[in-house]
Amino acid sequence: TLWSYIIQHSDSVPDIAYFAIGKELERKGDLDGAMENYKRAWSLSPENNKFKGRMGAILAKKGDYSGAMSIYRRILEAEPSNPASFVDMGRILAMMGRYDEAIQSSERALELDPGYFPAFPVLMTAYLEKNEIARAREFHHKYIGKGFTVSPDIEERLGVLTDAPAIY
């Protein structure tokens, strides 16, 4: 509501207003509305690769992996030391079933920032899909060590599901 008010009543709309509305629309599942707002934010600040990255995420959610990959490649050309974009690219590669490339991209993120935890679930999933359970468990351990949780079906596949009683 605040951002919509600012857009309607301001002579100079900040890019963050469109970005914030895009995030909310994306959260609600309105991918087309989110994309439109991300494009507006990006048109106001074309150097802001965060806006462009969200556009890539929307394309991936809609199944346009090649469009998303194109965006992340451009981001990496502009920011070759951006671990987030390497992880985003790794996530898309994993969605495409290209697990070796997903691992390579996500490991590059960790080379740039060894503590960059968003790489852990991508690596865990890619290694799990390659049936390299020991490597998948390594990244599972690192990820939960940061305080995050993993879905029970993934933990079951990793063989690390706890015997805690179910709460109904």
mmCIF file of C-alpha atoms in Angstrom:
data_model
loop_
_atom_site.group_PDB
_atom_site.id
_atom_site.type_symbol
_atom_site.label_atom_id
_atom_site.label_comp_id
_atom_site.label_asym_id
_atom_site.label_seq_id
_atom_site.Cartn_x
_atom_site.Cartn_y
_atom_site.Cartn_z
ATOM 1 C CA THR A 1 0.000 0.000 0.000
ATOM 2 C CA LEU A 2 2.768 2.431 0.920
ATOM 3 C CA TRP A 3 4.694 1.798 -2.278
ATOM 4 C CA SER A 4 1.564 2.104 -4.417
ATOM 5 C CA TYR A 5 0.793 5.416 -2.736
ATOM 6 C CA ILE A 6 4.320 6.678 -3.428
ATOM 7 C CA ILE A 7 4.069 5.633 -7.080
ATOM 8 C CA GLN A 8 0.723 7.372 -7.497
ATOM 9 C CA HIS A 9 1.650 10.583 -5.689
ATOM 10 C CA SER A 10 5.312 11.166 -6.438
ATOM 11 C CA ASP A 11 6.898 12.996 -9.317
ATOM 12 C CA SER A 12 10.029 10.882 -8.989
ATOM 13 C CA VAL A 13 9.299 7.251 -8.189
ATOM 14 C CA PRO A 14 12.200 5.363 -6.601
ATOM 15 C CA ASP A 15 13.169 2.083 -8.197
ATOM 16 C CA ILE A 16 12.773 0.351 -4.841
ATOM 17 C CA ALA A 17 9.024 1.057 -4.920
ATOM 18 C CA TYR A 18 8.556 -1.083 -8.019
ATOM 19 C CA PHE A 19 10.949 -3.694 -6.681
ATOM 20 C CA ALA A 20 9.049 -3.971 -3.383
ATOM 21 C CA ILE A 21 5.725 -4.332 -5.180
ATOM 22 C CA GLY A 22 7.303 -6.950 -7.440
ATOM 23 C CA LYS A 23 8.518 -8.948 -4.433
ATOM 24 C CA GLU A 24 5.049 -8.897 -2.884
ATOM 25 C CA LEU A 25 3.363 -9.931 -6.130
ATOM 26 C CA GLU A 26 5.915 -12.719 -6.558
ATOM 27 C CA ARG A 27 5.233 -13.896 -3.006
ATOM 28 C CA LYS A 28 1.513 -14.017 -3.826
ATOM 29 C CA GLY A 29 2.163 -15.991 -7.022
ATOM 30 C CA ASP A 30 1.431 -13.196 -9.525
ATOM 31 C CA LEU A 31 4.522 -13.809 -11.632
ATOM 32 C CA ASP A 32 3.430 -11.618 -14.529
ATOM 33 C CA GLY A 33 2.703 -8.678 -12.219
ATOM 34 C CA ALA A 34 5.990 -9.211 -10.433
ATOM 35 C CA MET A 35 7.897 -9.291 -13.724
ATOM 36 C CA GLU A 36 6.291 -6.047 -14.859
ATOM 37 C CA ASN A 37 7.340 -4.297 -11.644
ATOM 38 C CA TYR A 38 10.872 -5.710 -11.760
ATOM 39 C CA LYS A 39 11.179 -4.440 -15.332
ATOM 40 C CA ARG A 40 10.069 -0.980 -14.204
ATOM 41 C CA ALA A 41 12.582 -0.983 -11.356
ATOM 42 C CA TRP A 42 15.325 -2.112 -13.716
ATOM 43 C CA SER A 43 14.407 0.561 -16.288
ATOM 44 C CA LEU A 44 14.986 3.181 -13.596
ATOM 45 C CA SER A 45 18.306 1.628 -12.501
ATOM 46 C CA PRO A 46 19.690 -0.593 -15.268
ATOM 47 C CA GLU A 47 22.970 -1.001 -13.385
ATOM 48 C CA ASN A 48 21.165 -2.723 -10.499
ATOM 49 C CA ASN A 49 21.656 -6.403 -11.140
ATOM 50 C CA LYS A 50 19.444 -7.365 -8.207
ATOM 51 C CA PHE A 51 16.446 -6.210 -10.225
ATOM 52 C CA LYS A 52 17.663 -8.116 -13.262
ATOM 53 C CA GLY A 53 18.269 -11.190 -11.102
ATOM 54 C CA ARG A 54 14.660 -11.230 -9.909
ATOM 55 C CA MET A 55 13.577 -11.100 -13.553
ATOM 56 C CA GLY A 56 15.705 -14.193 -14.148
ATOM 57 C CA ALA A 57 14.097 -15.910 -11.164
ATOM 58 C CA ILE A 58 10.636 -15.221 -12.576
ATOM 59 C CA LEU A 59 11.629 -16.637 -15.956
ATOM 60 C CA ALA A 60 12.925 -19.784 -14.235
ATOM 61 C CA LYS A 61 9.714 -20.154 -12.232
ATOM 62 C CA LYS A 62 7.784 -19.939 -15.483
ATOM 63 C CA GLY A 63 9.975 -22.646 -17.041
ATOM 64 C CA ASP A 64 11.969 -20.349 -19.341
ATOM 65 C CA TYR A 65 15.349 -21.665 -18.261
ATOM 66 C CA SER A 66 17.235 -20.403 -21.294
ATOM 67 C CA GLY A 67 15.877 -16.873 -20.730
ATOM 68 C CA ALA A 68 16.870 -17.044 -17.071
ATOM 69 C CA MET A 69 20.337 -18.366 -17.934
ATOM 70 C CA SER A 70 20.805 -15.505 -20.397
ATOM 71 C CA ILE A 71 20.053 -12.976 -17.673
ATOM 72 C CA TYR A 72 22.435 -14.586 -15.178
ATOM 73 C CA ARG A 73 25.202 -14.765 -17.776
ATOM 74 C CA ARG A 74 24.846 -11.010 -18.342
ATOM 75 C CA ILE A 75 24.930 -10.375 -14.606
ATOM 76 C CA LEU A 76 28.102 -12.464 -14.279
ATOM 77 C CA GLU A 77 29.725 -10.577 -17.151
ATOM 78 C CA ALA A 78 29.075 -7.344 -15.255
ATOM 79 C CA GLU A 79 29.876 -8.787 -11.806
ATOM 80 C CA PRO A 80 32.192 -11.797 -12.164
ATOM 81 C CA SER A 81 32.731 -11.990 -8.413
ATOM 82 C CA ASN A 82 29.028 -12.122 -7.473
ATOM 83 C CA PRO A 83 28.449 -15.402 -5.589
ATOM 84 C CA ALA A 84 24.661 -14.944 -5.604
ATOM 85 C CA SER A 85 24.502 -15.067 -9.383
ATOM 86 C CA PHE A 86 26.648 -18.195 -9.512
ATOM 87 C CA VAL A 87 24.235 -19.870 -7.087
ATOM 88 C CA ASP A 88 21.211 -18.641 -9.038
ATOM 89 C CA MET A 89 22.725 -20.052 -12.205
ATOM 90 C CA GLY A 90 23.514 -23.295 -10.380
ATOM 91 C CA ARG A 91 19.913 -23.544 -9.210
ATOM 92 C CA ILE A 92 18.627 -23.198 -12.784
ATOM 93 C CA LEU A 93 21.145 -25.718 -14.089
ATOM 94 C CA ALA A 94 19.955 -28.168 -11.420
ATOM 95 C CA MET A 95 16.339 -27.574 -12.478
ATOM 96 C CA MET A 96 17.423 -28.473 -15.992
ATOM 97 C CA GLY A 97 19.047 -31.700 -14.749
ATOM 98 C CA ARG A 98 22.535 -30.426 -15.547
ATOM 99 C CA TYR A 99 23.926 -31.378 -12.144
ATOM 100 C CA ASP A 100 27.647 -31.290 -12.921
ATOM 101 C CA GLU A 101 27.323 -27.723 -14.199
ATOM 102 C CA ALA A 102 25.132 -26.799 -11.220
ATOM 103 C CA ILE A 103 27.839 -28.082 -8.893
ATOM 104 C CA GLN A 104 30.559 -26.224 -10.777
ATOM 105 C CA SER A 105 28.639 -22.937 -10.660
ATOM 106 C CA SER A 106 27.736 -23.271 -6.974
ATOM 107 C CA GLU A 107 31.258 -24.292 -6.010
ATOM 108 C CA ARG A 108 32.506 -21.167 -7.801
ATOM 109 C CA ALA A 109 30.266 -19.154 -5.461
ATOM 110 C CA LEU A 110 31.961 -20.832 -2.494
ATOM 111 C CA GLU A 111 35.391 -20.072 -3.933
ATOM 112 C CA LEU A 112 34.391 -16.406 -3.964
ATOM 113 C CA ASP A 113 32.788 -16.545 -0.509
ATOM 114 C CA PRO A 114 33.440 -19.769 1.458
ATOM 115 C CA GLY A 115 30.607 -19.035 3.869
ATOM 116 C CA TYR A 116 27.992 -18.266 1.226
ATOM 117 C CA PHE A 117 25.328 -20.592 2.624
ATOM 118 C CA PRO A 118 22.760 -20.291 -0.234
ATOM 119 C CA ALA A 119 25.109 -22.532 -2.241
ATOM 120 C CA PHE A 120 24.678 -25.393 0.241
ATOM 121 C CA PRO A 121 21.151 -26.530 -0.711
ATOM 122 C CA VAL A 122 21.951 -26.345 -4.425
ATOM 123 C CA LEU A 123 25.041 -28.488 -3.900
ATOM 124 C CA MET A 124 23.204 -30.841 -1.555
ATOM 125 C CA THR A 125 20.432 -31.360 -4.097
ATOM 126 C CA ALA A 126 22.747 -31.729 -7.096
ATOM 127 C CA TYR A 127 24.928 -34.293 -5.334
ATOM 128 C CA LEU A 128 21.828 -36.118 -4.115
ATOM 129 C CA GLU A 129 20.481 -36.309 -7.669
ATOM 130 C CA LYS A 130 23.861 -37.676 -8.818
ATOM 131 C CA ASN A 131 23.534 -40.282 -6.043
ATOM 132 C CA GLU A 132 26.687 -38.984 -4.346
ATOM 133 C CA ILE A 133 25.130 -39.270 -0.918
ATOM 134 C CA ALA A 134 28.282 -38.625 1.133
ATOM 135 C CA ARG A 135 28.888 -35.285 -0.644
ATOM 136 C CA ALA A 136 25.202 -34.379 -0.340
ATOM 137 C CA ARG A 137 25.367 -35.075 3.412
ATOM 138 C CA GLU A 138 28.367 -32.747 3.751
ATOM 139 C CA PHE A 139 26.339 -29.828 2.419
ATOM 140 C CA HIS A 140 23.280 -30.892 4.399
ATOM 141 C CA HIS A 141 25.380 -30.767 7.557
ATOM 142 C CA LYS A 142 26.741 -27.310 6.689
ATOM 143 C CA TYR A 143 23.271 -26.020 5.854
ATOM 144 C CA ILE A 144 21.556 -27.210 9.018
ATOM 145 C CA GLY A 145 24.619 -26.006 10.932
ATOM 146 C CA LYS A 146 23.602 -22.498 9.871
ATOM 147 C CA GLY A 147 20.211 -23.055 11.516
ATOM 148 C CA PHE A 148 18.203 -23.881 8.409
ATOM 149 C CA THR A 149 15.937 -26.867 7.977
ATOM 150 C CA VAL A 150 15.565 -29.285 5.109
ATOM 151 C CA SER A 151 12.368 -31.001 4.035
ATOM 152 C CA PRO A 152 11.816 -34.449 5.539
ATOM 153 C CA ASP A 153 11.741 -36.099 2.100
ATOM 154 C CA ILE A 154 15.251 -34.779 1.357
ATOM 155 C CA GLU A 155 16.466 -35.907 4.780
ATOM 156 C CA GLU A 156 14.950 -39.331 4.171
ATOM 157 C CA ARG A 157 16.777 -39.596 0.831
ATOM 158 C CA LEU A 158 19.988 -38.571 2.588
ATOM 159 C CA GLY A 159 19.403 -41.160 5.305
ATOM 160 C CA VAL A 160 19.562 -38.535 8.033
ATOM 161 C CA LEU A 161 15.892 -38.387 9.016
ATOM 162 C CA THR A 162 15.615 -38.173 12.759
ATOM 163 C CA ASP A 163 13.433 -40.508 14.780
ATOM 164 C CA ALA A 164 11.667 -37.620 16.502
ATOM 165 C CA PRO A 165 7.969 -38.297 17.032
ATOM 166 C CA ALA A 166 5.554 -36.600 14.660
ATOM 167 C CA ILE A 167 3.553 -33.739 16.113
ATOM 168 C CA TYR A 168 -0.083 -33.740 15.065
#
